[in-house]
Amino acid sequence: MEKILASGAKPSLVCYGSLISAFAKAGHVKRAEYWLEALEASNVGSPNGICLNMLISACAKSNAVDRAEYWLVKMPSLGLTPDVMSYNAVIDACARIGDVTRAEGWLDKMKAAGTAPNVVSYSSVLHACARSCDASLAERWLTRMEKEGAEPNAICYNSVINAWCKEGNMRRAAYWLKQMSERGVQPTVNSYSTIIDKLAKAGDIDAAESWLARMAEAGVEADAVSYNMLFSACSKTGDCARASKLFDEMMKRNVVPNTICFNLLINTHSRQGDVSGVLCRLRQMREQGIQADRVSFNTTLKAFARCSDPKAADQLLEEMNAAGMKPDVSTYNAFIAVCMRAKDAKKAECWLNRMSKAGVKADAVSYCTMIDAFAQSGELHRAEQWLEKMEESGLQVGSSTYGLLMNAVAKMGDISRVERIFQRMEQANVEVSGSTYNALISACARKADVASYSSVIHACAKANDLLRAEAWIEQMEQDGVQANVVTYNSAINACARCGDVTRAEHWFHKMVKQGFQPGVLTFNSLVNACAKALDVDRAEKWLQDMPNFGIQPDDVTYSTVIHACGAAQEPQRADNWMRTMLSKLYGKGDKPSSFCYNSLAQAWVRGGDVDRAIHWLSEAERLGVEVSMASLNSVVSALTRARRHEEAELWSGKVNRNSAARNPRADKPRPRATRHERGGKAE
């Protein structure tokens, strides 16, 4: 057309009409309107009714109701009389946006213009009622339609059924389905599927299944869409058993599944982490000639989120190759993660190399997973190599990535390597936040964005290097990062681990001066520092000062003081604190830990009063608290020295029974000691 115009020739009416119709049919409303206006300006002639109706219909399908109405009103000025198709197209446009009033208005105008509405006209109004969820109005229009001589068809009844389903009135929807049959209109698959879909989405799968059965009994053949509604419900709940049962039923009824059907089944298995089930569905798709798409494989990867079977990754790759799908970076990352969970760092490395050979560029997740895999396997040198490769790749390396390696190194107590990695982090201009500094000073923090600093202080603590730990705190202050309660608690805890009471108290006073409220962990660390220094008076002072700060001592506080008294050869003092602990904390039937009883018993043995030791161990046995081997042996030794042989034999029997209970097999590894057995003091 452009060439005709450029040549100076005048296009014919047929040329304009064909072009307008072509654009309208393709849904290009603006281009169709452009050429219609060009036709008006050309004075070649007027478009015919078919051309206008196609344009109005295109406006309706694009929800351009105003434009559809505009062209219907303009038809007379073009020498055209709107027919039933013209009005139906506008009514359909109103129905598509759920504007019932507008649809009803055009139906009335249609009748006023002398054009008799047909079943399509009424079905469009009914569709508008359904879209606006006005089921009662839909019923009234169905009745009016019959009175005005238009016989409702299946589409009309389906609109009423749909309207009631949208309102959630399944009883009324079922009523109209029954009426439909009784009035001689054969229900369609959509008649039943509307009800099935509503019930399935509401989670009532049993009822949805029963309607599927009723559909079969009525002689209406279900299609893949009908089953997909049920598969979707199973997918949301992860009900693999029911989904499999429905699929088998579907096959028996010769209903051909589609890609969506299998994708829903795959998702159901994926939600349960059922890798074998997912792979089975992919094989079924291939065997039935159904093309798996990107959604199929992306959904499959969900099942691999907890998978630790490297062979399954190989099988999935085979299925992808068979489907002509090339794995992307997310797929390879999932395979690498599978190997990491299997603790097979070498296999993970193979997958990353395969990814590179396939021309897929590794991303930050790829490298981080590799670093973590080798760090977890203890191959720190290989982990560090992958960190270097990530830096060389040009990817942005964040603090969490460095933290993966630093955390593993800290567990090995390799301070120099931790600090070397941290220096690399600074050279990479990775921003250091306040939370990162807190992690440096917190031996227990394991958050991803603060792991690097946490690892450094953990390594310092393992080496009892308090000076280096404090140096990191001073570095934080020099960088202008404001310390908080976590910072000070961590500093006090580091001092406590080294038994430096003076430095612990220094950080405590600095904390209070800065306006931070100390907590029970703060005081427990102070008491622990005093206990390690065998300074019982100071330990008691800090315990007694706790209420002045609105903090009540807990079982760890009392346990640490009791242990300190025992270590300082002051059993009576320990005894007094045990009784205080019992009266303060355990008035409701609770009981102190075994650490308290064992510490006190051993303190009395060392103090020369084995009877008091026996008293507390007997009390522990009465309450079902575990008595340690060390306590039993100390009592036996004390009784033997006092020539109380019968009692010594009695307690020696307890030693043997205790030993047999703990070690039923000589080669069985000993269980790890509890915190109280290791010392029980606050860390």
XYZ file of C-alpha atoms in Angstrom:
683
model
C 0.000 0.000 0.000
C 2.814 2.408 0.867
C 4.450 1.686 -2.506
C 1.175 2.379 -4.322
C 0.809 5.711 -2.549
C 4.494 6.575 -3.113
C 4.084 5.965 -6.846
C 1.277 8.525 -6.997
C -1.330 5.923 -7.841
C -4.684 5.868 -6.071
C -5.436 2.644 -4.157
C -8.826 1.119 -4.782
C -11.572 0.592 -2.229
C -10.746 -3.122 -2.268
C -7.106 -2.359 -1.337
C -8.171 -0.243 1.621
C -10.759 -2.794 2.714
C -8.325 -5.685 2.525
C -5.697 -3.797 4.534
C -8.175 -2.683 7.218
C -9.554 -6.208 7.509
C -6.068 -7.703 7.742
C -4.990 -5.406 10.584
C -8.309 -5.869 12.400
C -8.054 -9.638 12.128
C -4.493 -9.495 13.499
C -5.657 -7.389 16.452
C -3.729 -4.260 15.403
C -6.554 -1.819 16.184
C -4.592 1.419 15.750
C -3.251 0.419 12.329
C -6.720 -0.664 11.209
C -8.158 2.678 12.389
C -5.356 4.567 10.668
C -6.167 3.066 7.287
C -9.904 3.469 7.800
C -9.403 7.179 8.413
C -7.089 7.265 5.372
C -9.897 5.686 3.349
C -12.315 8.411 4.491
C -9.874 11.113 3.493
C -9.193 9.545 0.070
C -12.773 9.897 -1.173
C -12.406 6.507 -2.861
C -15.567 5.263 -1.193
C -16.897 3.873 2.079
C -15.910 0.633 3.773
C -18.429 -2.172 3.838
C -20.187 -3.525 6.922
C -17.944 -6.594 7.182
C -14.863 -4.380 7.400
C -16.421 -2.234 10.181
C -17.641 -5.261 12.106
C -14.157 -6.736 12.032
C -12.732 -3.486 13.393
C -15.340 -3.287 16.173
C -14.644 -6.904 17.061
C -10.883 -6.166 17.193
C -11.593 -3.254 19.574
C -13.671 -5.590 21.753
C -10.918 -8.205 21.939
C -8.413 -5.558 23.016
C -10.889 -4.288 25.679
C -11.109 -0.915 23.903
C -14.818 -0.446 24.613
C -14.838 3.293 23.869
C -13.366 2.724 20.410
C -15.828 -0.105 19.680
C -18.729 2.181 20.626
C -17.243 5.040 18.578
C -17.168 3.027 15.362
C -20.645 1.587 15.936
C -22.072 5.105 16.317
C -20.083 6.310 13.258
C -21.403 3.587 10.951
C -24.484 5.573 9.778
C -22.261 8.519 8.772
C -20.337 6.080 6.566
C -23.537 5.009 4.906
C -23.748 1.746 6.863
C -26.501 0.344 9.012
C -25.316 -1.549 12.108
C -26.451 -5.151 12.014
C -26.687 -7.826 14.689
C -22.962 -8.562 14.383
C -22.106 -4.885 14.937
C -24.145 -4.693 18.135
C -22.957 -8.088 19.328
C -19.318 -6.984 18.975
C -19.948 -3.934 21.199
C -21.931 -5.947 23.761
C -19.054 -8.440 23.787
C -16.611 -5.590 24.437
C -18.666 -4.533 27.485
C -18.904 -8.141 28.654
C -15.134 -8.618 28.511
C -14.627 -5.880 31.112
C -17.612 -7.017 33.200
C -19.661 -3.830 32.565
C -23.181 -5.246 32.798
C -24.997 -1.886 32.696
C -23.240 -0.905 29.476
C -23.930 -4.306 27.896
C -27.618 -4.120 28.855
C -27.815 -0.583 27.428
C -26.536 -1.651 24.040
C -28.912 -4.606 23.944
C -31.824 -2.211 24.529
C -30.491 0.192 21.842
C -30.182 -2.742 19.487
C -33.847 -3.621 19.956
C -34.884 0.037 19.680
C -33.054 0.254 16.336
C -35.167 -2.634 15.072
C -32.388 -5.233 15.163
C -33.511 -8.414 16.861
C -31.002 -9.804 19.402
C -29.914 -13.392 18.857
C -28.517 -16.000 21.216
C -25.013 -14.472 20.899
C -26.363 -11.106 22.053
C -27.872 -12.584 25.202
C -24.904 -14.871 25.894
C -22.631 -11.804 25.874
C -24.826 -10.087 28.479
C -24.765 -13.288 30.537
C -20.980 -13.337 30.210
C -20.893 -9.752 31.551
C -22.981 -10.863 34.555
C -20.568 -13.724 35.217
C -17.530 -11.429 34.942
C -19.096 -9.041 37.446
C -20.011 -11.989 39.771
C -23.724 -11.116 39.674
C -25.278 -14.584 39.463
C -28.828 -13.452 40.337
C -28.815 -10.993 37.449
C -27.497 -13.736 35.162
C -30.468 -15.918 36.125
C -32.886 -13.071 35.372
C -31.335 -12.525 31.946
C -31.574 -16.229 31.163
C -35.279 -16.114 32.001
C -35.784 -12.906 30.001
C -33.961 -14.429 27.046
C -36.392 -17.334 26.941
C -39.403 -15.018 27.236
C -38.120 -12.934 24.327
C -37.914 -16.021 22.114
C -34.205 -16.789 22.184
C -33.398 -20.363 23.084
C -30.441 -20.548 25.558
C -27.567 -22.742 24.445
C -24.797 -24.432 26.431
C -22.734 -21.240 26.460
C -25.598 -19.348 28.149
C -26.076 -21.963 30.842
C -22.319 -22.185 31.389
C -22.223 -18.443 32.033
C -24.860 -18.799 34.767
C -23.009 -21.772 36.285
C -19.779 -19.772 36.164
C -21.442 -16.797 37.859
C -22.642 -18.920 40.793
C -19.227 -20.586 41.096
C -17.594 -17.167 41.325
C -19.969 -16.285 44.143
C -19.025 -19.562 45.851
C -22.566 -20.956 45.737
C -21.843 -24.473 44.510
C -25.359 -25.707 45.321
C -26.877 -23.166 42.903
C -24.263 -23.949 40.249
C -25.155 -27.651 40.504
C -28.858 -26.711 40.227
C -28.324 -24.965 36.884
C -26.223 -27.837 35.576
C -29.149 -30.118 36.344
C -31.622 -27.656 34.761
C -29.479 -27.543 31.663
C -29.809 -31.316 31.167
C -33.509 -31.360 32.006
C -34.180 -28.642 29.420
C -32.562 -30.711 26.715
C -29.251 -28.878 26.489
C -26.250 -31.219 26.599
C -23.724 -30.091 29.219
C -20.204 -29.569 27.877
C -16.842 -30.230 29.436
C -16.800 -26.544 30.473
C -20.065 -26.988 32.369
C -18.430 -29.478 34.718
C -14.917 -28.028 34.623
C -16.164 -24.710 35.993
C -17.420 -26.465 39.120
C -14.355 -28.714 39.354
C -12.030 -25.718 39.068
C -13.789 -23.784 41.833
C -13.725 -26.743 44.235
C -10.108 -27.574 43.436
C -8.981 -23.979 44.020
C -10.877 -23.971 47.319
C -8.861 -27.027 48.387
C -11.838 -29.402 48.370
C -10.175 -32.022 46.179
C -12.551 -34.797 47.260
C -15.578 -32.860 45.995
C -13.739 -31.882 42.817
C -12.943 -35.547 42.147
C -16.565 -36.530 42.712
C -17.658 -34.032 40.032
C -15.100 -35.514 37.670
C -16.750 -38.896 38.249
C -20.247 -37.420 37.688
C -18.982 -35.904 34.473
C -17.920 -39.350 33.247
C -21.257 -40.855 34.303
C -23.079 -38.190 32.260
C -21.153 -39.255 29.190
C -19.116 -36.057 28.983
C -15.493 -36.799 28.241
C -13.008 -34.965 30.411
C -10.050 -33.276 28.749
C -6.540 -32.455 29.909
C -7.746 -29.105 31.292
C -10.223 -30.859 33.594
C -7.476 -33.021 35.070
C -5.053 -30.113 35.245
C -7.406 -28.391 37.662
C -7.069 -31.350 40.031
C -3.338 -31.672 39.416
C -2.968 -28.010 40.342
C -4.715 -28.639 43.679
C -2.476 -31.660 44.349
C 0.548 -29.570 43.447
C -0.287 -26.978 46.098
C -0.511 -29.627 48.814
C 2.268 -31.855 47.505
C -0.117 -34.835 47.356
C 1.928 -37.121 45.092
C -0.183 -40.214 45.771
C -3.443 -38.592 44.678
C -1.845 -36.921 41.667
C -0.414 -40.271 40.543
C -3.795 -41.961 40.992
C -5.503 -39.274 38.900
C -2.858 -39.550 36.212
C -3.366 -43.324 35.969
C -7.116 -42.745 35.695
C -6.510 -40.163 33.002
C -4.471 -42.664 30.986
C -7.184 -45.343 31.306
C -9.760 -42.909 29.926
C -7.462 -42.152 26.980
C -7.225 -38.481 27.853
C -4.081 -37.144 26.221
C -1.944 -35.201 28.709
C -0.224 -31.980 27.684
C 2.906 -30.174 28.826
C 1.006 -28.272 31.533
C -0.280 -31.546 32.927
C 3.226 -32.947 33.343
C 4.578 -29.654 34.689
C 1.980 -29.737 37.460
C 2.849 -33.353 38.265
C 6.556 -32.479 38.323
C 5.833 -29.592 40.679
C 3.892 -31.924 42.991
C 6.889 -34.254 43.258
C 9.264 -31.303 43.575
C 7.421 -29.921 46.590
C 8.138 -33.209 48.349
C 11.761 -33.298 47.204
C 10.915 -36.477 45.270
C 13.749 -36.480 42.737
C 13.029 -39.993 41.438
C 9.366 -39.059 40.879
C 10.371 -35.940 38.963
C 12.765 -37.866 36.723
C 10.071 -40.499 36.118
C 7.628 -37.822 34.885
C 10.245 -36.392 32.540
C 10.807 -39.852 31.071
C 7.044 -40.319 30.633
C 6.850 -37.006 28.784
C 9.587 -38.092 26.413
C 8.049 -41.551 25.875
C 4.644 -40.036 25.053
C 6.143 -37.549 22.630
C 5.275 -34.501 24.728
C 7.871 -31.754 24.550
C 9.251 -30.653 27.903
C 9.756 -26.891 28.090
C 11.868 -24.569 30.209
C 9.154 -24.544 32.892
C 9.387 -28.344 33.129
C 13.079 -28.258 33.932
C 12.988 -25.133 36.112
C 10.276 -26.833 38.178
C 12.375 -29.990 38.296
C 15.250 -28.067 39.854
C 13.074 -27.371 42.911
C 13.269 -31.067 43.762
C 17.050 -30.813 43.752
C 17.018 -28.169 46.493
C 17.532 -30.878 49.135
C 18.960 -33.606 46.885
C 22.383 -35.052 47.659
C 22.564 -37.703 44.919
C 25.066 -36.704 42.190
C 23.754 -39.516 39.938
C 20.356 -37.810 39.826
C 22.025 -34.702 38.404
C 23.514 -36.803 35.592
C 20.089 -38.299 34.847
C 18.478 -34.870 34.668
C 21.143 -33.692 32.245
C 20.359 -36.702 30.024
C 16.670 -35.757 30.000
C 17.511 -32.162 29.142
C 19.706 -33.269 26.256
C 16.945 -35.578 25.006
C 14.509 -32.647 25.064
C 16.981 -30.421 23.247
C 17.270 -28.114 26.252
C 20.630 -26.614 27.096
C 21.327 -26.233 30.814
C 21.721 -22.643 31.948
C 23.715 -21.281 34.866
C 20.881 -21.994 37.330
C 20.826 -25.641 36.269
C 24.564 -26.079 36.672
C 24.450 -24.301 40.027
C 21.816 -26.776 41.187
C 24.050 -29.682 40.129
C 27.030 -28.162 41.960
C 24.896 -27.714 45.074
C 23.826 -31.377 44.910
C 27.485 -32.422 45.008
C 28.163 -30.038 47.870
C 25.388 -31.600 49.933
C 26.882 -34.989 49.089
C 30.204 -33.631 50.418
C 31.767 -34.422 47.041
C 33.792 -31.299 46.298
C 35.670 -32.950 43.430
C 32.418 -33.794 41.619
C 31.196 -30.242 42.187
C 34.397 -28.981 40.585
C 33.803 -31.265 37.595
C 30.356 -29.736 37.065
C 31.753 -26.220 37.112
C 34.389 -27.207 34.551
C 31.678 -28.811 32.375
C 29.683 -25.610 32.628
C 32.687 -23.619 31.389
C 33.260 -26.028 28.468
C 29.574 -25.708 27.518
C 30.047 -21.963 27.172
C 27.927 -21.110 30.215
C 29.532 -18.380 32.304
C 29.705 -19.074 36.031
C 28.057 -16.508 38.292
C 28.588 -15.545 41.927
C 26.440 -18.452 43.121
C 28.614 -20.913 41.194
C 31.824 -19.702 42.787
C 30.351 -19.324 46.280
C 29.048 -22.884 46.172
C 32.489 -24.138 45.124
C 34.220 -22.168 47.872
C 31.770 -23.493 50.435
C 32.136 -27.087 49.151
C 35.918 -27.139 49.581
C 35.753 -25.188 52.839
C 33.303 -27.729 54.273
C 35.546 -30.605 53.172
C 38.539 -28.999 54.876
C 40.403 -28.393 51.598
C 41.077 -24.754 52.400
C 43.774 -24.389 49.777
C 41.337 -25.366 47.002
C 38.664 -23.102 48.485
C 41.092 -20.198 48.427
C 41.978 -20.977 44.809
C 38.316 -20.705 43.809
C 38.080 -17.409 45.673
C 41.012 -16.164 43.590
C 39.303 -17.369 40.389
C 36.146 -15.513 41.369
C 38.165 -12.326 41.920
C 39.884 -12.796 38.553
C 36.529 -13.368 36.777
C 35.529 -9.785 37.401
C 32.502 -10.711 39.501
C 31.729 -8.594 42.552
C 32.888 -10.499 45.628
C 30.873 -9.576 48.714
C 31.694 -9.916 52.393
C 29.535 -13.040 52.661
C 31.690 -14.767 50.040
C 34.897 -13.985 51.899
C 33.126 -15.075 55.063
C 32.547 -18.588 53.700
C 36.275 -19.214 53.611
C 37.192 -17.163 56.672
C 34.712 -19.029 58.825
C 36.222 -22.378 57.840
C 39.760 -21.108 58.435
C 38.816 -19.774 61.869
C 37.634 -23.225 62.917
C 41.165 -24.433 62.230
C 42.596 -21.698 64.463
C 44.749 -20.374 61.593
C 44.871 -16.711 62.604
C 47.469 -15.593 60.045
C 45.410 -16.984 57.138
C 42.220 -15.400 58.467
C 43.887 -12.007 58.636
C 45.430 -12.478 55.192
C 41.987 -13.136 53.691
C 40.618 -10.150 55.553
C 43.350 -7.958 54.066
C 42.316 -9.173 50.615
C 38.773 -8.220 51.487
C 39.892 -4.688 52.344
C 41.977 -4.458 49.155
C 38.846 -5.380 47.179
C 37.119 -2.338 48.757
C 34.388 -4.456 50.284
C 32.356 -2.160 52.521
C 32.684 -2.831 56.234
C 29.459 -2.199 58.128
C 28.752 -1.964 61.840
C 27.257 -5.438 61.827
C 30.448 -6.744 60.235
C 32.508 -5.296 63.062
C 30.149 -6.872 65.582
C 30.775 -10.221 63.920
C 34.513 -9.733 64.335
C 34.009 -9.487 68.056
C 31.407 -12.216 68.316
C 32.777 -15.742 68.424
C 29.309 -17.213 67.884
C 27.859 -15.010 65.116
C 27.347 -16.861 61.853
C 25.406 -14.409 59.725
C 26.428 -14.353 56.083
C 27.292 -10.642 55.878
C 29.311 -10.646 59.094
C 31.006 -14.026 58.952
C 34.475 -12.672 58.055
C 34.899 -10.564 61.204
C 33.320 -13.297 63.296
C 35.875 -15.790 62.027
C 38.816 -13.525 62.963
C 37.753 -13.076 66.577
C 36.903 -16.763 66.837
C 40.445 -17.649 65.758
C 41.893 -15.156 68.283
C 39.753 -16.648 71.050
C 40.832 -20.202 70.219
C 44.441 -19.059 70.520
C 43.642 -17.148 73.771
C 45.010 -14.067 72.013
C 43.127 -11.313 73.844
C 45.441 -8.546 72.638
C 44.699 -9.329 69.019
C 40.956 -9.504 69.710
C 41.052 -6.063 71.327
C 43.110 -4.755 68.419
C 40.182 -5.535 66.118
C 37.847 -3.602 68.418
C 40.170 -0.616 68.348
C 40.274 -0.839 64.545
C 36.482 -0.638 64.563
C 36.598 2.566 66.605
C 39.277 4.080 64.347
C 37.060 3.464 61.342
C 34.312 5.477 63.010
C 31.877 2.595 63.415
C 29.754 2.955 66.548
C 29.985 0.003 68.902
C 26.780 -1.419 70.366
C 25.762 -3.859 73.087
C 26.801 -6.831 70.938
C 30.256 -5.323 70.522
C 30.802 -4.842 74.247
C 29.351 -8.221 75.203
C 31.719 -9.884 72.769
C 34.697 -7.935 74.123
C 33.857 -8.882 77.722
C 33.399 -12.492 76.688
C 36.828 -12.529 75.001
C 38.375 -11.229 78.250
C 36.494 -13.843 80.263
C 37.882 -16.645 78.125
C 41.367 -15.457 79.014
C 40.515 -14.890 82.700
C 41.413 -11.186 82.536
C 39.028 -9.662 85.072
C 40.494 -6.161 84.874
C 40.031 -5.907 81.100
C 36.539 -7.430 81.319
C 35.548 -4.807 83.904
C 37.144 -2.097 81.752
C 34.882 -2.973 78.812
C 31.866 -3.259 81.128
C 32.363 0.256 82.515
C 32.919 1.620 79.022
C 29.692 -0.069 77.912
C 27.682 1.511 80.742
C 29.300 4.896 80.144
C 28.149 4.779 76.521
C 24.582 4.288 77.736
C 24.129 0.620 76.843
C 22.092 -1.655 79.115
C 24.044 -4.772 80.125
C 22.189 -8.090 80.032
C 22.462 -11.432 81.744
C 25.098 -12.572 79.212
C 27.205 -9.532 80.126
C 27.215 -10.370 83.819
C 27.734 -14.084 83.212
C 30.887 -13.257 81.264
C 32.112 -11.023 84.121
C 31.409 -13.752 86.690
C 33.158 -16.272 84.450
C 36.234 -14.031 84.229
C 36.357 -13.808 88.031
C 35.888 -17.572 88.380
C 38.803 -18.267 86.063
C 40.929 -15.893 88.114
C 39.738 -17.695 91.322
C 38.512 -14.321 92.608
C 35.387 -15.462 94.457
C 34.731 -12.100 96.127
C 34.593 -10.337 92.782
C 32.418 -13.077 91.286
C 29.943 -12.735 94.150
C 29.994 -8.950 93.867
C 29.006 -9.052 90.212
C 26.238 -11.573 90.916
C 24.892 -9.375 93.709
C 25.108 -6.236 91.526
C 22.874 -7.711 88.826
C 19.510 -6.681 90.395
C 20.804 -3.062 90.560
C 20.775 -3.108 86.755
C 17.355 -4.756 86.571
C 18.841 -8.180 85.760
C 18.229 -11.387 87.705
C 20.924 -14.091 87.908
C 20.168 -17.284 85.995
C 21.344 -20.871 86.452
C 24.593 -20.194 84.565
C 25.409 -17.292 86.903
C 24.905 -19.369 90.049
C 26.645 -22.422 88.558
C 29.725 -20.377 87.724
C 29.930 -18.910 91.244
C 29.482 -22.363 92.796
C 32.286 -23.691 90.624
C 34.488 -20.711 91.573
C 33.923 -21.331 95.299
C 34.754 -25.005 94.885
C 37.915 -24.270 92.910
C 38.978 -21.804 95.617
C 38.624 -24.568 98.264
C 35.627 -22.893 99.906
C 33.012 -25.664 99.908
C 30.780 -24.033 102.520
C 30.556 -20.915 100.429
C 29.643 -23.049 97.414
C 27.070 -24.880 99.561
C 25.467 -21.582 100.575
C 25.183 -20.478 96.958
C 23.675 -23.836 95.986
C 20.957 -23.371 98.591
C 20.395 -19.794 97.419
C 20.081 -21.043 93.861
C 17.556 -23.683 94.910
C 15.436 -21.151 96.786
C 15.592 -18.477 94.072
C 15.256 -20.463 90.852
C 13.862 -23.885 91.573
C 10.897 -23.377 93.847
C 8.548 -24.754 91.211
C 9.970 -28.233 90.995
C 12.793 -27.518 88.573
C 16.254 -28.827 89.341
C 19.813 -27.514 88.925
C 22.079 -29.065 86.331
C 24.421 -31.951 87.034
C 27.328 -29.499 86.864
C 26.159 -27.764 90.060
C 25.815 -30.970 92.069
C 29.076 -32.466 90.817
C 31.060 -29.271 91.384
C 29.748 -28.972 94.940
C 30.300 -32.657 95.761
C 33.902 -32.530 94.550
C 34.458 -29.319 96.502
C 33.337 -31.051 99.732
C 35.565 -34.044 99.009
C 38.528 -31.712 98.569
C 37.490 -29.932 101.771
C 37.594 -33.208 103.684
C 33.853 -33.636 104.303
C 32.862 -36.682 102.282
C 29.479 -36.899 104.049
C 28.454 -33.528 102.649
C 29.581 -34.712 99.224
C 27.500 -37.887 99.606
C 24.527 -35.755 100.660
C 24.589 -33.692 97.472
C 25.234 -36.679 95.179
C 22.380 -38.586 96.809
C 20.166 -35.560 96.305
C 21.175 -35.495 92.647
C 20.337 -39.206 92.262
C 16.969 -38.661 93.946
C 16.126 -35.952 91.407
C 17.379 -38.030 88.478
C 20.307 -35.703 87.826
C 23.322 -37.379 86.227
C 26.288 -37.944 88.551
C 29.684 -37.729 86.850
C 32.347 -40.425 87.033
C 34.763 -37.893 88.514
C 32.398 -37.233 91.439
C 31.810 -40.952 92.091
C 35.518 -41.751 91.981
C 36.359 -38.890 94.315
C 33.795 -40.154 96.872
C 35.107 -43.738 96.615
C 38.683 -42.512 97.146
C 37.678 -40.389 100.160
C 35.737 -43.235 101.779
C 38.646 -45.619 101.202
C 41.071 -43.205 102.820
C 38.708 -42.929 105.800
C 38.625 -46.782 106.017
C 34.868 -46.784 105.417
C 35.196 -49.808 103.173
C 31.558 -50.943 103.076
C 30.417 -47.536 101.914
C 33.329 -47.391 99.503
C 32.199 -50.698 97.966
C 28.651 -49.392 97.689
C 29.787 -46.267 95.784
C 32.277 -48.328 93.788
C 29.345 -50.408 92.540
C 27.719 -47.211 91.359
C 30.922 -46.386 89.494
C 30.815 -49.751 87.715
C 27.131 -49.440 86.858
C 27.645 -45.887 85.632
C 30.580 -46.991 83.514
C 28.628 -49.899 81.993
C 25.669 -47.640 81.218
C 27.892 -45.123 79.477
C 30.010 -47.645 77.602
C 27.951 -50.719 76.630
C 30.651 -51.438 74.045
C 34.298 -50.744 74.577
C 34.834 -49.617 71.016
C 31.863 -47.250 70.999
C 33.027 -43.633 70.752
C 32.414 -41.495 73.792
C 29.650 -38.922 73.471
C 30.686 -35.298 73.405
C 30.735 -33.639 76.812
C 27.977 -31.220 77.697
C 28.750 -27.584 78.317
C 28.581 -28.066 82.091
C 30.861 -31.129 81.914
C 33.391 -29.078 79.972
C 33.320 -26.381 82.609
C 29.850 -24.964 82.387
C 30.997 -21.373 82.568
C 29.607 -18.604 80.439
C 31.318 -18.133 77.107
